[in-house]
Amino acid sequence: MKLLVTGGAGYIGSVVAAQLVEAGHEVTVLDDLSTGHADAVPAGARFVHRSITEVGDALDGVEGVLHFAAKSLVGESVEKPGLYWAHNLGGTLALLDAMRSHGVSRIVFSSTAATYGEPERSPILESDPTRPTNPYGASKLAVDTALTAYAGLHGLGAVSLRYFNVAGAYTAADGRVLRERHTVETHLIPNVLKVATGERESVSVFGTDYPTADGTCVRDYIHVADLARAHLLALSACTQGEHKIYNLGSGTGFSVQEVIEVCREVTGHPVPAVVGPRRAGDPAVLVASSDKIQQELGWKAERASIRDIVADAWNALTR
Ligand code: UFG
């Protein structure tokens, strides 16, 4: 198929773009490079350096869109909500209108576990309440709402994938290793690995007074290669007039302390940890039920071991 991947120069988008090229699709990556890297675009893909608000002729002949381009830092979204509404909702509405005028009726959208907010139960089902606790989650939920409306009104075939905590690295068929490369790193695993490489002296543990076994937050970590594979299944599952929503996690939770311990084992580095206060907006436990995508699309995490996920991230960093 002829496909457009917005945000395909970013971490997750570039892995999906690589898998699409490897599966024989004709891929155009559209990215404004505000946070992405041009060298992450697969060799076999066309690259258009542009914002999603100016997509224009990049949609000519396109049969489906995989939409990753977004602002994605929870903390930043609390400080600059307007930026998140403008980019994530405004940008996506512009993209949807451009898709309509080009007759493109399939979209796979990067949604997030942040749409649920503080969950009432664990694991989280797609039918559970959505009460986001920050503008990032709220802006992504607003897009999910718009997709439902566009599917009903305009016959769009949409699939939203609600990611939990994505980590690890992917080696593309052309040999390039695709990994997290954020200018401002806020995520746990890359921050811990920066201690092991000597880039940081210690890692902060944001709160040890949560109602969990060791008092630190529990998250569901999913390997980026498994996550990316779900997008190819989702693309085939786009059905005109329907908006489907699936969680994507491994179904198992690990605490911040457990993740740091795994990083110590994998890297052989002591990784000093300093206990600090809670980070605003962090729910205590976020674990996905991925039963729906397993049952309906046949997806299953193949690299669900936290050790494998950390080892891949570490090998990509130190190769
Ligand atoms: N944490 C630390 N120290 C750090 C970094 C993180 O203790 O240096 C803790 C956080 O407080 C949290 C856990 O590690 O409890 C995981 O934090 P991340 O920042 O790695 O990930 P989040 O769970 O905050 O966020 C991720 C995505 C979001 C998405 C969310 C939904 O980055 O985009 O998962 O689950 F919304």
Coordinates of C-alpha atoms and ligand atoms in Angstrom, one line a residue:
M1 CA 0.0 0.0 0.0
K2 CA 1.0 3.6 -0.4
L3 CA 1.2 5.0 3.1
L4 CA 2.0 8.3 4.9
V5 CA 3.7 8.1 8.3
T6 CA 3.5 11.4 10.2
G7 CA 6.2 11.7 12.8
G8 CA 8.1 8.9 11.1
A9 CA 11.5 10.5 12.1
G10 CA 10.7 10.0 15.8
Y11 CA 11.4 7.0 18.0
I12 CA 8.2 4.9 17.6
G13 CA 7.3 6.3 14.1
S14 CA 10.7 5.4 12.7
V15 CA 10.4 1.8 13.9
V16 CA 6.9 1.5 12.4
A17 CA 8.2 3.1 9.1
A18 CA 11.0 0.6 9.0
Q19 CA 8.7 -2.3 9.5
L20 CA 6.3 -1.0 6.8
V21 CA 9.2 -0.7 4.3
E22 CA 10.4 -4.2 5.2
A23 CA 6.8 -5.5 4.6
G24 CA 6.9 -4.1 1.1
H25 CA 4.8 -0.9 1.5
E26 CA 5.5 2.3 -0.3
V27 CA 6.2 4.8 2.6
T28 CA 6.4 8.5 2.8
V29 CA 7.6 10.0 6.1
L30 CA 6.3 13.5 7.0
D31 CA 8.1 15.1 9.9
D32 CA 8.9 18.7 10.9
L33 CA 12.0 17.5 12.8
S34 CA 11.1 19.4 15.9
T35 CA 12.0 16.4 17.9
G36 CA 12.7 13.7 15.3
H37 CA 16.0 12.9 13.5
A38 CA 16.2 12.8 9.6
D39 CA 18.7 9.9 9.9
A40 CA 16.0 7.7 11.5
V41 CA 13.9 7.7 8.3
P42 CA 14.3 4.3 6.6
A43 CA 16.5 4.4 3.4
G44 CA 13.6 3.0 1.4
A45 CA 11.1 5.7 2.4
R46 CA 10.5 9.2 0.8
F47 CA 11.0 12.0 3.3
V48 CA 9.0 15.2 3.4
H49 CA 10.2 17.8 5.9
R50 CA 6.9 19.5 6.7
S51 CA 4.3 20.1 9.5
I52 CA 1.1 18.1 9.6
T53 CA -0.8 21.3 9.2
E54 CA 0.6 21.6 5.6
V55 CA 0.5 18.0 4.5
G56 CA -0.9 18.9 1.0
D57 CA 0.4 16.9 -1.9
A58 CA 2.2 14.5 0.4
L59 CA -1.2 12.8 0.5
D60 CA -1.4 12.3 -3.3
G61 CA -2.2 8.6 -4.0
V62 CA -1.9 7.7 -0.3
E63 CA -4.2 4.8 0.8
G64 CA -3.6 5.0 4.6
V65 CA -2.0 7.3 7.3
L66 CA -0.2 6.2 10.4
H67 CA -0.2 9.3 12.6
F68 CA 2.6 9.7 15.2
A69 CA 3.4 13.4 15.0
A70 CA 2.6 14.9 18.4
K71 CA 3.9 16.6 21.5
S72 CA 4.3 13.9 24.1
L73 CA 5.7 15.1 27.4
V74 CA 3.3 15.0 30.2
G75 CA 5.2 17.7 32.3
E76 CA 5.5 20.1 29.4
S77 CA 1.8 19.7 28.7
V78 CA 1.0 20.9 32.2
E79 CA 3.2 24.0 31.7
K80 CA 2.1 24.7 28.1
P81 CA -1.4 23.3 27.6
G82 CA -2.0 25.5 24.5
L83 CA 0.9 23.9 22.7
Y84 CA -0.6 20.5 23.2
W85 CA -4.1 21.4 22.1
A86 CA -2.7 23.2 19.1
H87 CA -0.4 20.5 17.9
N88 CA -2.2 17.3 19.0
L89 CA -5.8 18.3 18.4
G90 CA -5.5 21.2 16.0
G91 CA -2.8 19.5 13.9
T92 CA -4.7 16.2 13.8
L93 CA -7.9 18.0 12.7
A94 CA -6.0 19.7 9.9
L95 CA -4.6 16.3 8.9
L96 CA -8.1 14.7 8.9
D97 CA -9.5 17.4 6.7
A98 CA -6.6 17.0 4.3
M99 CA -7.2 13.3 4.3
R100 CA -10.9 13.9 3.4
S101 CA -10.1 16.2 0.6
H102 CA -7.7 13.5 -0.8
G103 CA -10.1 10.7 -0.3
V104 CA -7.9 8.9 2.2
S105 CA -10.1 6.8 4.5
R106 CA -7.7 4.8 6.8
I107 CA -5.8 6.1 9.8
V108 CA -3.9 4.4 12.6
F109 CA -3.5 6.8 15.5
S110 CA -0.9 6.9 18.4
S111 CA -3.1 7.2 21.4
T112 CA -1.9 6.7 25.0
A113 CA -2.6 5.1 28.4
A114 CA -2.7 8.8 29.6
T115 CA -6.2 9.0 28.3
Y116 CA -7.4 6.9 31.3
G117 CA -5.9 9.0 34.0
E118 CA -5.9 7.4 37.5
P119 CA -7.4 4.0 36.9
E120 CA -10.1 2.5 39.0
R121 CA -8.8 -1.1 38.5
S122 CA -5.9 -2.9 37.1
P123 CA -5.4 -4.2 34.4
I124 CA -7.1 -1.4 32.4
L125 CA -9.7 -2.4 29.8
E126 CA -10.6 -0.2 26.8
S127 CA -14.1 0.2 28.2
D128 CA -12.8 1.7 31.4
P129 CA -13.5 5.5 32.1
T130 CA -11.2 8.0 30.4
R131 CA -10.4 10.8 32.9
P132 CA -7.0 12.2 31.8
T133 CA -5.0 14.0 34.5
N134 CA -3.0 16.2 32.2
P135 CA -3.4 18.2 28.9
Y136 CA -1.3 15.6 27.0
G137 CA -3.8 12.8 27.8
A138 CA -6.7 15.1 27.3
S139 CA -5.5 16.2 23.9
K140 CA -5.0 12.6 22.8
L141 CA -8.5 11.7 24.1
A142 CA -10.0 14.6 22.2
V143 CA -8.5 13.1 19.0
D144 CA -9.9 9.7 19.8
T145 CA -13.3 11.4 20.2
A146 CA -12.9 13.2 16.9
L147 CA -12.0 9.9 15.2
T148 CA -15.2 8.3 16.4
A149 CA -17.2 11.2 15.0
Y150 CA -15.3 11.2 11.6
A151 CA -15.8 7.5 11.3
G152 CA -19.6 7.9 12.0
L153 CA -20.1 11.0 9.8
H154 CA -17.6 10.6 7.0
G155 CA -16.9 6.8 6.8
L156 CA -13.4 7.0 8.1
G157 CA -11.8 3.7 9.1
A158 CA -9.8 4.4 12.2
V159 CA -7.8 2.5 14.8
S160 CA -6.4 4.1 18.0
L161 CA -3.6 2.2 19.8
R162 CA -3.3 3.2 23.4
Y163 CA 0.4 2.8 24.3
F164 CA 1.6 2.0 27.8
N165 CA 5.4 2.4 28.5
V166 CA 7.4 1.9 25.3
A167 CA 11.1 1.0 25.5
G168 CA 13.8 -1.0 23.8
A169 CA 15.4 -0.6 20.4
Y170 CA 15.0 -2.0 16.9
T171 CA 17.5 -3.0 14.3
A172 CA 16.2 -2.3 10.9
A173 CA 16.8 -4.5 7.9
D174 CA 19.3 -1.9 6.6
G175 CA 21.3 -2.3 9.8
R176 CA 20.4 1.0 11.4
V177 CA 19.6 0.8 15.1
L178 CA 16.6 2.9 16.1
R179 CA 16.4 4.0 19.7
E180 CA 15.1 6.7 22.0
R181 CA 17.1 9.9 21.4
H182 CA 15.2 12.7 23.2
T183 CA 17.0 16.1 23.7
V184 CA 15.2 16.3 27.1
E185 CA 15.0 12.8 28.5
T186 CA 12.2 12.3 31.0
H187 CA 11.6 8.5 30.7
L188 CA 12.8 6.0 33.3
I189 CA 14.8 3.4 31.4
P190 CA 16.8 5.8 29.2
N191 CA 17.5 7.9 32.4
V192 CA 18.8 4.9 34.3
L193 CA 21.0 3.8 31.4
K194 CA 22.5 7.3 31.3
V195 CA 23.8 6.6 34.8
A196 CA 25.4 3.3 33.6
T197 CA 27.1 5.1 30.7
G198 CA 28.4 7.8 33.1
E199 CA 26.4 10.6 31.5
R200 CA 24.5 11.0 34.9
E201 CA 25.7 10.4 38.4
S202 CA 22.4 9.0 39.8
V203 CA 18.8 8.4 38.9
S204 CA 16.0 10.0 40.8
V205 CA 13.2 7.8 42.1
F206 CA 10.0 10.0 42.1
G207 CA 8.3 8.9 45.2
T208 CA 8.4 5.8 47.5
D209 CA 5.1 6.3 49.2
Y210 CA 2.7 4.9 46.6
P211 CA 0.3 2.1 47.5
T212 CA 2.4 -0.5 45.8
A213 CA 4.5 -3.4 47.1
D214 CA 7.7 -1.4 47.3
G215 CA 6.2 2.1 47.4
T216 CA 7.3 3.1 43.9
C217 CA 5.1 3.4 40.8
V218 CA 4.3 0.4 38.7
R219 CA 4.2 0.5 34.9
D220 CA 3.6 -1.9 32.0
Y221 CA 6.7 -1.9 29.7
I222 CA 6.3 -2.9 26.0
H223 CA 9.1 -3.5 23.5
V224 CA 9.0 -1.0 20.6
A225 CA 9.3 -3.8 18.1
D226 CA 6.1 -5.5 19.5
L227 CA 4.4 -2.2 19.6
A228 CA 5.3 -1.4 16.0
R229 CA 4.1 -4.8 14.8
A230 CA 0.6 -4.0 16.1
H231 CA 0.4 -1.0 13.7
L232 CA 0.7 -3.2 10.7
L233 CA -2.2 -5.4 12.1
A234 CA -4.2 -2.2 12.9
L235 CA -3.8 -1.0 9.3
S236 CA -5.4 -4.1 8.0
A237 CA -8.1 -3.8 10.6
C238 CA -9.2 -0.3 9.5
T239 CA -12.9 -0.7 8.5
Q240 CA -14.8 2.1 6.9
G241 CA -17.2 3.8 9.3
E242 CA -15.6 2.2 12.4
H243 CA -13.3 3.5 15.1
K244 CA -11.6 0.7 17.0
I245 CA -9.5 1.3 20.2
Y246 CA -6.9 -1.1 21.5
N247 CA -4.6 -1.0 24.5
L248 CA -1.0 -2.1 23.9
G249 CA 1.0 -3.3 26.8
S250 CA 2.6 -6.6 28.0
G251 CA 0.1 -7.1 30.8
T252 CA 2.7 -7.2 33.5
G253 CA 3.7 -4.4 35.8
F254 CA 7.2 -3.5 37.1
S255 CA 7.9 -1.0 39.8
V256 CA 10.5 1.8 39.4
Q257 CA 12.8 0.0 41.9
E258 CA 12.4 -3.3 40.0
V259 CA 13.3 -1.6 36.7
I260 CA 16.4 0.0 38.2
E261 CA 17.4 -3.4 39.6
V262 CA 17.1 -5.0 36.2
C263 CA 19.2 -2.2 34.7
R264 CA 21.9 -2.9 37.3
E265 CA 21.9 -6.5 36.4
V266 CA 22.0 -5.9 32.6
T267 CA 24.6 -3.2 32.7
G268 CA 26.8 -4.5 35.6
H269 CA 26.8 -0.9 36.9
P270 CA 25.7 -0.1 40.5
V271 CA 23.4 2.7 39.3
P272 CA 23.0 4.9 42.5
A273 CA 19.4 5.9 43.0
V274 CA 18.3 9.0 45.0
V275 CA 14.8 9.1 46.4
G276 CA 13.0 12.3 45.6
P277 CA 9.4 13.6 45.9
R278 CA 6.5 12.4 43.7
R279 CA 6.3 13.7 40.2
A280 CA 3.0 15.6 39.6
G281 CA 0.4 13.6 37.7
D282 CA 1.9 10.1 38.1
P283 CA -0.8 7.4 38.7
A284 CA 0.4 4.7 41.1
V285 CA -0.2 1.7 38.8
L286 CA -0.7 1.6 35.0
V287 CA -1.0 -1.9 33.6
A288 CA -2.8 -2.7 30.3
S289 CA -5.2 -5.5 29.5
S290 CA -4.2 -6.3 25.9
D291 CA -6.8 -9.1 25.6
K292 CA -8.9 -7.2 23.1
I293 CA -6.1 -6.7 20.5
Q294 CA -4.9 -10.3 21.1
Q295 CA -8.4 -11.7 20.5
E296 CA -9.4 -9.4 17.6
L297 CA -6.2 -8.9 15.7
G298 CA -4.1 -11.8 16.9
W299 CA -1.3 -9.6 18.4
K300 CA 0.8 -10.9 21.2
A301 CA 3.9 -9.4 22.8
E302 CA 6.9 -11.5 21.8
R303 CA 9.5 -9.7 23.8
A304 CA 7.6 -9.2 27.0
S305 CA 10.6 -9.8 29.3
I306 CA 11.7 -6.5 31.0
R307 CA 15.2 -7.9 30.9
D308 CA 15.1 -8.2 27.1
I309 CA 13.6 -4.8 26.7
V310 CA 16.4 -3.2 28.9
A311 CA 19.1 -5.3 27.3
D312 CA 18.1 -4.1 23.8
A313 CA 18.0 -0.5 24.9
W314 CA 21.4 -0.9 26.5
N315 CA 23.0 -2.7 23.5
A316 CA 21.7 0.0 21.2
L317 CA 23.3 2.7 23.4
T318 CA 26.7 1.0 23.8
R319 CA 27.3 -0.6 20.4
Ligands
UFG1 N1 10.5 7.9 37.0 C1 11.5 8.0 38.0 N2 12.6 8.7 37.7 C2 12.9 9.1 36.4 C3 11.9 9.0 35.4 C4 10.8 8.4 35.7 O1 11.3 7.6 39.1 O2 14.0 9.7 36.2 C5 9.3 7.2 37.3 C6 8.0 8.0 37.0 O3 7.7 8.8 38.1 C7 7.0 6.9 36.7 C8 7.9 5.8 36.1 O4 9.2 6.1 36.4 O5 6.5 6.4 37.9 C9 7.8 5.8 34.5 O6 8.0 7.1 34.1 P1 8.2 7.5 32.5 O7 8.5 8.9 32.5 O8 9.3 6.5 32.0 O9 6.8 7.1 31.9 P2 5.4 7.6 32.2 O10 4.7 6.4 32.8 O11 5.3 8.8 33.0 O12 4.8 8.0 30.8 C10 4.7 7.1 29.7 C11 4.7 7.8 28.4 C12 3.6 8.8 28.3 C13 2.3 8.0 28.5 C14 2.4 7.2 29.8 C15 1.1 6.4 29.8 O13 6.0 8.6 28.3 O14 3.6 9.4 27.1 O15 3.5 6.4 29.8 O16 1.4 5.2 30.6 F1 1.3 8.9 28.6

